Each structure stands twice: as structure tokens, then as C-alpha cells.
Amino acid sequence: MSHQNCRIAVVTGASRGVGKGIAIALGGAGMTVYVTGRSDTESLVCLRGQRLPGTLAETADAVTRAGGKGIAVPCDHRDDVQVRELFARVEREQGRLDLLVNNAIQLHENLIDPGPFWNKPVELVDLLDVGLRSSYIASYYAAPLLLRTGRGLIAFTSSYGGGCYMHGPAYGAQKAGADKMAADMAVDFENTGVATVSLWLGPQCTERSAIAAVARPDTYAKVMESAETPEFNGCVILALLDDPQLAERSGQTLISAELARNYGITERNGRQPPSYRQMLGAPHSLHPARVI
């Protein structure tokens, strides 16, 4: 495909889990997808004594098999220089960017343990670095490419934890921060053709959640029966990117399952994942004031 008729995406944190599934869905639409993470050809992540499966090489291959072109770019999102070089590479090789999915996050294995934050490892706060700050840096370097393309989307993967207590204050601050970052970036992108949204995903069918369901069956086993697949959310992001009304949605925090219903998107077996709005709350409405 030529640069003119092939859309380009970057999905951060795509060695496995949510990022991997989103990238595969984008590949199914014929997109060229740059996938980032630290696990290049060998997984570097362990949970509860188990090494989580998944590498960038495997994700890139899956994107290509789905019908797109997967490009693995090892990148530690704690390192701003590596992130800058990622987008410099996209510029050299493609000259454009249509979509950035900010998904990279540093999740500690004790995140879902019960108890107050001061009884858990202090390293749980690292998700404010890789998860919040890293999304700002990726967006910063992606912005010129998106603007050059003339129409594009930055999507943040967030959760209901941005509006209710979930997994403690560090996790909540990261999700609420992502929501607010999307809202404020939309102001800066106004009238440019580039939109930003934050998506509240429901429980996800991932390698990590499968282990969590075994570790905490009281909390997660039942929930996982109605969980979303990451590919489902990739289809939602695709529909957003193609939505003629995308500019009107810019800056909003949206519930992925509700968008899917509006767009007519279901899981492959026809199942419609539920919205947890009634149980966990709705996205906050922001005041329209602007202080420049």
C-alpha cells in the first residue's frame, strides 16, 4: 500500500493485553501499526510468579496476519528519548500519522491486593510515570504528525477508576488524569481536524486478568464472564476514527461499551458487553471555562 491510501497508527504498550488486541483490530482494517513496549522478542513481565506471555514480535506478526502491517518498535516509555525517536521513525518511514492509542502503563503485581495504599509497595505509583506522563510525552511527539495528516485521533485507554474508587489512589489518579488530559488536549487541537478522547473500558479478557481471576475469584471470577476482549475495543476505536462526527466527541470521556452499542459493534460471538455506568458511575462533566 502507498502512504496515501494506508492509514498509520501507533499503539503503545502492545506486547500483550489491551494494546495487542487493539493493534490486531487495526490490522484487520488494513492499517500499518507501530507497536511499542519493552518485551521485544522475550516477555519481561511477571505476575504472581508467572511470566506473562506476549512480545512485540508476536503482536506485529498478528497485525500482519490480520491484514495490516505490524511494525515492532522496542520502546521503554520511561525514556523520553526513545519515545521521540519512535515518532521520528514514523515520520521518516510514513510521513504521516492517523491514530495514537496511549495504552502503555506500568502495573505492579500488588495493584489488586486488598488494603490501604500505605500497606502496598510504594512502586505502585510508577503508573503515574508510565501511564500518565508517558501519554503526555507520546502525544507531544505525535502531535506534529497528526496535524500534518489533517485528521486524526489520540485515544487514551482509561477505566471507570477515573470516577470511582478502584485499586487505590495511584490507579485512580492515573485514570482521572488521562481523562482530563484528553479533555485539555482537545482544546489545544480545536479546529485542526485532530480529536482526543478517553475511553472507559470494561473488564478485559487479557493474560493479566486471567491470573487475577484465579488470585481473587471473589472479586473477579464473575466479572470476567461479561468481560470485553481488547479486539472489541480496537473496533470501537476504528469506528471513532471513521466517525464523521468525531470532532464533536473530541475532549470527551466515553464508555466503550456504550459507543459499541451505538456503532453496532459486538464481540465476535454476537455478545454485547455491558456498560457499568449504573454500578460504577458516569464520566464527569467539565466546566466550559478556559483560563489561557
Coordinates of C-alpha atoms in Angstrom, one line a residue:
M1 CA 0.0 0.0 0.0
S2 CA 1.2 3.5 -0.7
H3 CA 1.5 6.2 2.0
Q4 CA -1.6 7.9 0.5
N5 CA -4.1 5.1 1.0
C6 CA -2.7 3.4 4.0
R7 CA -3.5 4.7 7.4
I8 CA -0.9 4.7 10.1
A9 CA -1.3 4.0 13.8
V10 CA 0.9 3.8 16.9
V11 CA -0.3 1.7 19.8
T12 CA 1.8 1.9 23.0
G13 CA 2.1 -0.9 25.4
A14 CA 1.2 -3.6 22.8
S15 CA 3.3 -6.6 23.8
R16 CA 0.2 -8.2 25.2
G17 CA -3.2 -7.5 26.6
V18 CA -5.3 -4.5 25.7
G19 CA -2.7 -2.9 23.4
K20 CA -2.1 -6.2 21.5
G21 CA -5.8 -6.7 20.8
I22 CA -6.4 -3.1 19.7
A23 CA -3.4 -3.4 17.3
I24 CA -4.8 -6.6 15.8
A25 CA -8.2 -5.0 15.2
L26 CA -6.5 -2.1 13.5
G27 CA -4.5 -4.5 11.4
G28 CA -7.8 -6.1 10.4
A29 CA -8.7 -2.8 8.8
G30 CA -5.6 -2.8 6.8
M31 CA -3.7 -0.2 8.8
T32 CA 0.1 -0.1 9.3
V33 CA 0.5 -0.3 13.1
Y34 CA 3.7 0.5 15.0
V35 CA 3.5 -1.4 18.3
T36 CA 5.7 -0.4 21.3
G37 CA 6.7 -2.0 24.6
R38 CA 9.7 -3.4 26.4
S39 CA 9.2 -7.1 25.6
D40 CA 10.8 -7.3 22.2
T41 CA 11.3 -11.0 21.5
E42 CA 11.0 -12.2 25.1
S43 CA 8.5 -11.3 27.8
L44 CA 9.9 -9.1 30.6
V45 CA 6.8 -9.1 32.7
C46 CA 5.9 -11.4 35.6
L47 CA 2.7 -11.6 37.7
R48 CA 2.3 -13.8 40.8
G49 CA 5.4 -15.8 39.9
Q50 CA 4.3 -16.4 36.3
R51 CA 5.9 -14.8 33.3
L52 CA 3.2 -13.2 31.2
P53 CA 3.1 -14.4 27.6
G54 CA 3.4 -11.9 24.8
T55 CA 6.1 -10.0 22.9
L56 CA 6.2 -7.2 20.4
A57 CA 7.3 -9.5 17.7
E58 CA 4.3 -11.7 18.2
T59 CA 1.9 -8.7 18.2
A60 CA 3.5 -7.3 15.0
D61 CA 3.1 -10.8 13.3
A62 CA -0.5 -11.0 14.4
V63 CA -1.3 -7.5 13.0
T64 CA 0.2 -8.5 9.6
R65 CA -1.7 -11.8 9.6
A66 CA -4.9 -9.8 10.3
G67 CA -4.4 -7.9 7.1
G68 CA -2.3 -4.9 8.0
K69 CA 1.4 -4.3 8.5
G70 CA 2.7 -4.7 12.0
I71 CA 6.0 -3.0 12.9
A72 CA 7.6 -3.8 16.3
V73 CA 9.5 -0.9 17.9
P74 CA 11.0 -1.7 21.3
C75 CA 10.5 1.3 23.5
D76 CA 10.7 2.0 27.2
H77 CA 8.1 4.7 27.8
R78 CA 10.0 5.9 30.8
D79 CA 12.7 7.2 28.4
D80 CA 11.6 10.4 26.5
V81 CA 14.5 10.0 24.0
Q82 CA 13.2 6.6 23.0
V83 CA 9.7 8.0 22.5
R84 CA 11.0 10.9 20.5
E85 CA 12.9 8.5 18.2
L86 CA 9.8 6.3 17.8
F87 CA 7.9 9.2 16.2
A88 CA 10.9 10.4 14.3
R89 CA 10.9 6.9 12.8
V90 CA 7.3 7.1 11.9
E91 CA 7.9 10.4 10.2
R92 CA 10.9 9.1 8.2
E93 CA 9.1 5.9 7.1
Q94 CA 5.5 7.2 6.7
G95 CA 5.4 11.0 6.8
R96 CA 2.0 10.9 8.5
L97 CA 0.1 9.6 11.5
D98 CA -3.7 9.0 11.7
L99 CA -4.0 7.4 15.2
L100 CA -2.2 7.2 18.5
V101 CA -3.5 4.9 21.2
N102 CA -2.0 5.8 24.6
N103 CA -2.1 2.4 26.3
A104 CA 1.3 1.9 27.9
I105 CA 1.2 1.6 31.7
Q106 CA 3.3 0.2 34.5
L107 CA 1.1 -2.1 36.5
H108 CA 2.5 -3.5 39.8
E109 CA 1.6 -7.1 40.6
N110 CA 0.3 -6.0 44.0
L111 CA -2.2 -3.5 42.4
I112 CA -5.3 -5.6 43.1
D113 CA -4.3 -6.6 46.6
P114 CA -6.8 -5.5 49.3
G115 CA -5.8 -3.0 51.9
P116 CA -4.8 0.7 52.0
F117 CA -2.1 2.2 49.8
W118 CA 0.5 2.5 52.6
N119 CA 0.5 -1.2 53.1
K120 CA 1.4 -1.9 49.5
P121 CA 4.7 -1.3 47.7
V122 CA 5.4 2.3 47.0
E123 CA 6.3 1.3 43.4
L124 CA 2.5 1.2 42.6
V125 CA 3.0 4.9 41.9
D126 CA 5.1 4.1 38.9
L127 CA 1.9 4.1 36.8
L128 CA 1.9 7.9 37.1
D129 CA 5.2 7.8 35.1
V130 CA 4.4 5.1 32.6
G131 CA 0.7 5.5 32.2
L132 CA 0.1 9.2 32.7
R133 CA 3.3 11.2 32.0
S134 CA 4.2 8.8 29.2
S135 CA 0.9 9.5 27.5
Y136 CA 1.7 13.2 27.5
I137 CA 5.1 12.6 26.0
A138 CA 3.8 10.3 23.3
S139 CA 1.1 12.8 22.4
Y140 CA 3.6 15.7 22.4
Y141 CA 5.7 13.9 19.7
A142 CA 2.7 12.6 17.8
A143 CA 1.0 16.0 17.5
P144 CA 3.0 17.4 14.6
L145 CA 2.5 14.3 12.5
L146 CA -1.3 14.2 13.3
L147 CA -1.6 17.8 12.4
R148 CA 0.3 17.3 9.1
T149 CA -2.1 14.5 8.2
G150 CA -5.0 16.9 8.8
R151 CA -7.3 14.5 10.5
G152 CA -6.6 12.1 13.3
L153 CA -7.3 10.8 16.8
I154 CA -5.5 10.3 20.1
A155 CA -7.3 7.7 22.2
F156 CA -6.5 7.1 25.9
T157 CA -7.4 3.7 27.3
S158 CA -8.9 4.6 30.7
S159 CA -11.5 3.0 33.0
Y160 CA -14.3 3.6 35.5
G161 CA -11.5 4.0 38.0
G162 CA -11.3 7.6 36.8
G163 CA -14.7 8.2 38.5
C164 CA -14.9 5.8 41.4
Y165 CA -12.5 4.1 43.9
M166 CA -10.7 1.3 42.1
H167 CA -7.4 -0.3 43.1
G168 CA -6.3 2.7 45.2
P169 CA -5.3 6.3 44.8
A170 CA -2.4 5.8 42.3
Y171 CA -4.6 3.9 39.8
G172 CA -7.5 6.4 40.2
A173 CA -5.2 9.4 39.7
Q174 CA -3.8 7.8 36.5
K175 CA -7.2 7.2 35.0
A176 CA -8.7 10.6 36.1
G177 CA -5.5 12.2 34.8
A178 CA -5.9 10.5 31.4
D179 CA -9.5 11.7 31.2
K180 CA -8.5 15.3 31.9
M181 CA -5.5 15.2 29.6
A182 CA -7.8 14.1 26.7
A183 CA -10.2 17.0 27.6
D184 CA -7.5 19.6 27.7
M185 CA -5.6 18.4 24.6
A186 CA -8.9 18.7 22.7
V187 CA -8.9 22.4 23.5
D188 CA -5.4 22.8 22.0
F189 CA -6.4 20.7 18.9
E190 CA -9.6 22.6 18.4
N191 CA -10.4 23.2 14.7
T192 CA -7.3 21.3 13.5
G193 CA -9.1 18.0 12.5
V194 CA -7.3 16.1 15.3
A195 CA -9.5 14.8 18.1
T196 CA -8.7 13.4 21.5
V197 CA -10.9 11.0 23.6
S198 CA -10.5 9.0 26.7
L199 CA -12.3 5.6 26.7
W200 CA -13.6 3.8 29.8
L201 CA -13.0 0.2 29.1
G202 CA -14.8 -2.5 31.0
P203 CA -13.1 -5.6 32.4
Q204 CA -10.7 -7.0 29.8
C205 CA -10.0 -10.6 28.8
T206 CA -6.2 -10.5 29.0
E207 CA -3.3 -12.6 30.1
R208 CA -3.1 -10.5 33.3
S209 CA -6.8 -10.6 34.1
A210 CA -6.9 -14.4 33.7
I211 CA -4.3 -14.7 36.6
A212 CA -6.2 -12.1 38.6
A213 CA -9.4 -14.1 38.3
V214 CA -7.7 -17.1 39.9
A215 CA -5.9 -15.0 42.6
R216 CA -9.1 -13.0 43.5
P217 CA -12.1 -15.2 42.5
D218 CA -14.3 -13.5 45.0
T219 CA -14.0 -10.2 43.1
Y220 CA -13.1 -11.1 39.5
A221 CA -14.3 -14.5 38.5
K222 CA -17.9 -13.5 38.0
V223 CA -17.0 -10.2 36.4
M224 CA -14.9 -11.9 33.8
E225 CA -17.9 -13.7 32.4
S226 CA -19.1 -10.5 30.8
A227 CA -15.6 -9.0 30.1
E228 CA -14.6 -7.3 26.8
T229 CA -11.9 -8.5 24.5
P230 CA -9.2 -6.0 23.6
E231 CA -10.1 -6.6 19.9
F232 CA -13.6 -5.4 20.6
N233 CA -12.2 -2.1 21.9
G234 CA -10.0 -1.9 18.8
C235 CA -13.1 -2.0 16.7
V236 CA -14.6 0.8 18.8
I237 CA -11.5 3.0 18.2
L238 CA -11.7 2.3 14.5
A239 CA -15.3 3.3 14.4
L240 CA -14.4 6.5 16.3
L241 CA -11.7 7.3 13.8
D242 CA -14.1 6.9 10.9
D243 CA -17.0 8.8 12.6
P244 CA -18.0 11.9 10.6
Q245 CA -18.9 13.4 14.0
L246 CA -15.5 12.8 15.6
A247 CA -14.8 16.5 16.1
E248 CA -18.0 16.8 18.3
R249 CA -16.8 13.9 20.5
S250 CA -13.3 15.4 21.0
G251 CA -12.3 16.0 24.6
Q252 CA -14.9 13.6 26.0
T253 CA -14.5 10.7 28.2
L254 CA -16.7 7.9 26.7
I255 CA -17.7 4.5 27.8
S256 CA -16.5 2.0 25.2
A257 CA -19.4 -0.5 25.6
E258 CA -21.9 2.3 25.0
L259 CA -20.1 3.5 21.9
A260 CA -20.1 -0.1 20.7
R261 CA -23.8 -0.3 21.0
N262 CA -24.2 3.0 19.1
Y263 CA -21.9 1.8 16.4
G264 CA -23.4 -1.7 16.2
I265 CA -20.3 -3.4 17.4
T266 CA -20.4 -6.7 19.2
E267 CA -18.0 -9.4 20.3
R268 CA -17.4 -12.0 17.6
N269 CA -20.0 -14.3 19.1
G270 CA -22.6 -11.5 19.0
R271 CA -22.4 -10.8 22.7
Q272 CA -22.9 -7.2 23.7
P273 CA -20.6 -6.3 26.7
P274 CA -22.5 -4.2 29.3
S275 CA -21.9 -0.7 30.4
Y276 CA -21.2 -0.3 34.1
R277 CA -22.5 3.2 34.3
Q278 CA -25.1 2.4 36.9
M279 CA -22.8 0.3 39.0
L280 CA -19.6 2.4 38.8
G281 CA -20.6 5.8 37.7
A282 CA -20.6 8.1 34.7
P283 CA -17.8 10.3 33.3
H284 CA -17.5 13.7 34.8
S285 CA -18.8 16.8 33.1
L286 CA -16.2 19.5 32.9
H287 CA -16.8 23.2 33.3
P288 CA -16.5 25.1 29.9
A289 CA -14.4 27.9 31.4
R290 CA -10.9 28.4 29.8
V291 CA -8.1 30.2 31.5
I292 CA -5.4 30.8 29.0

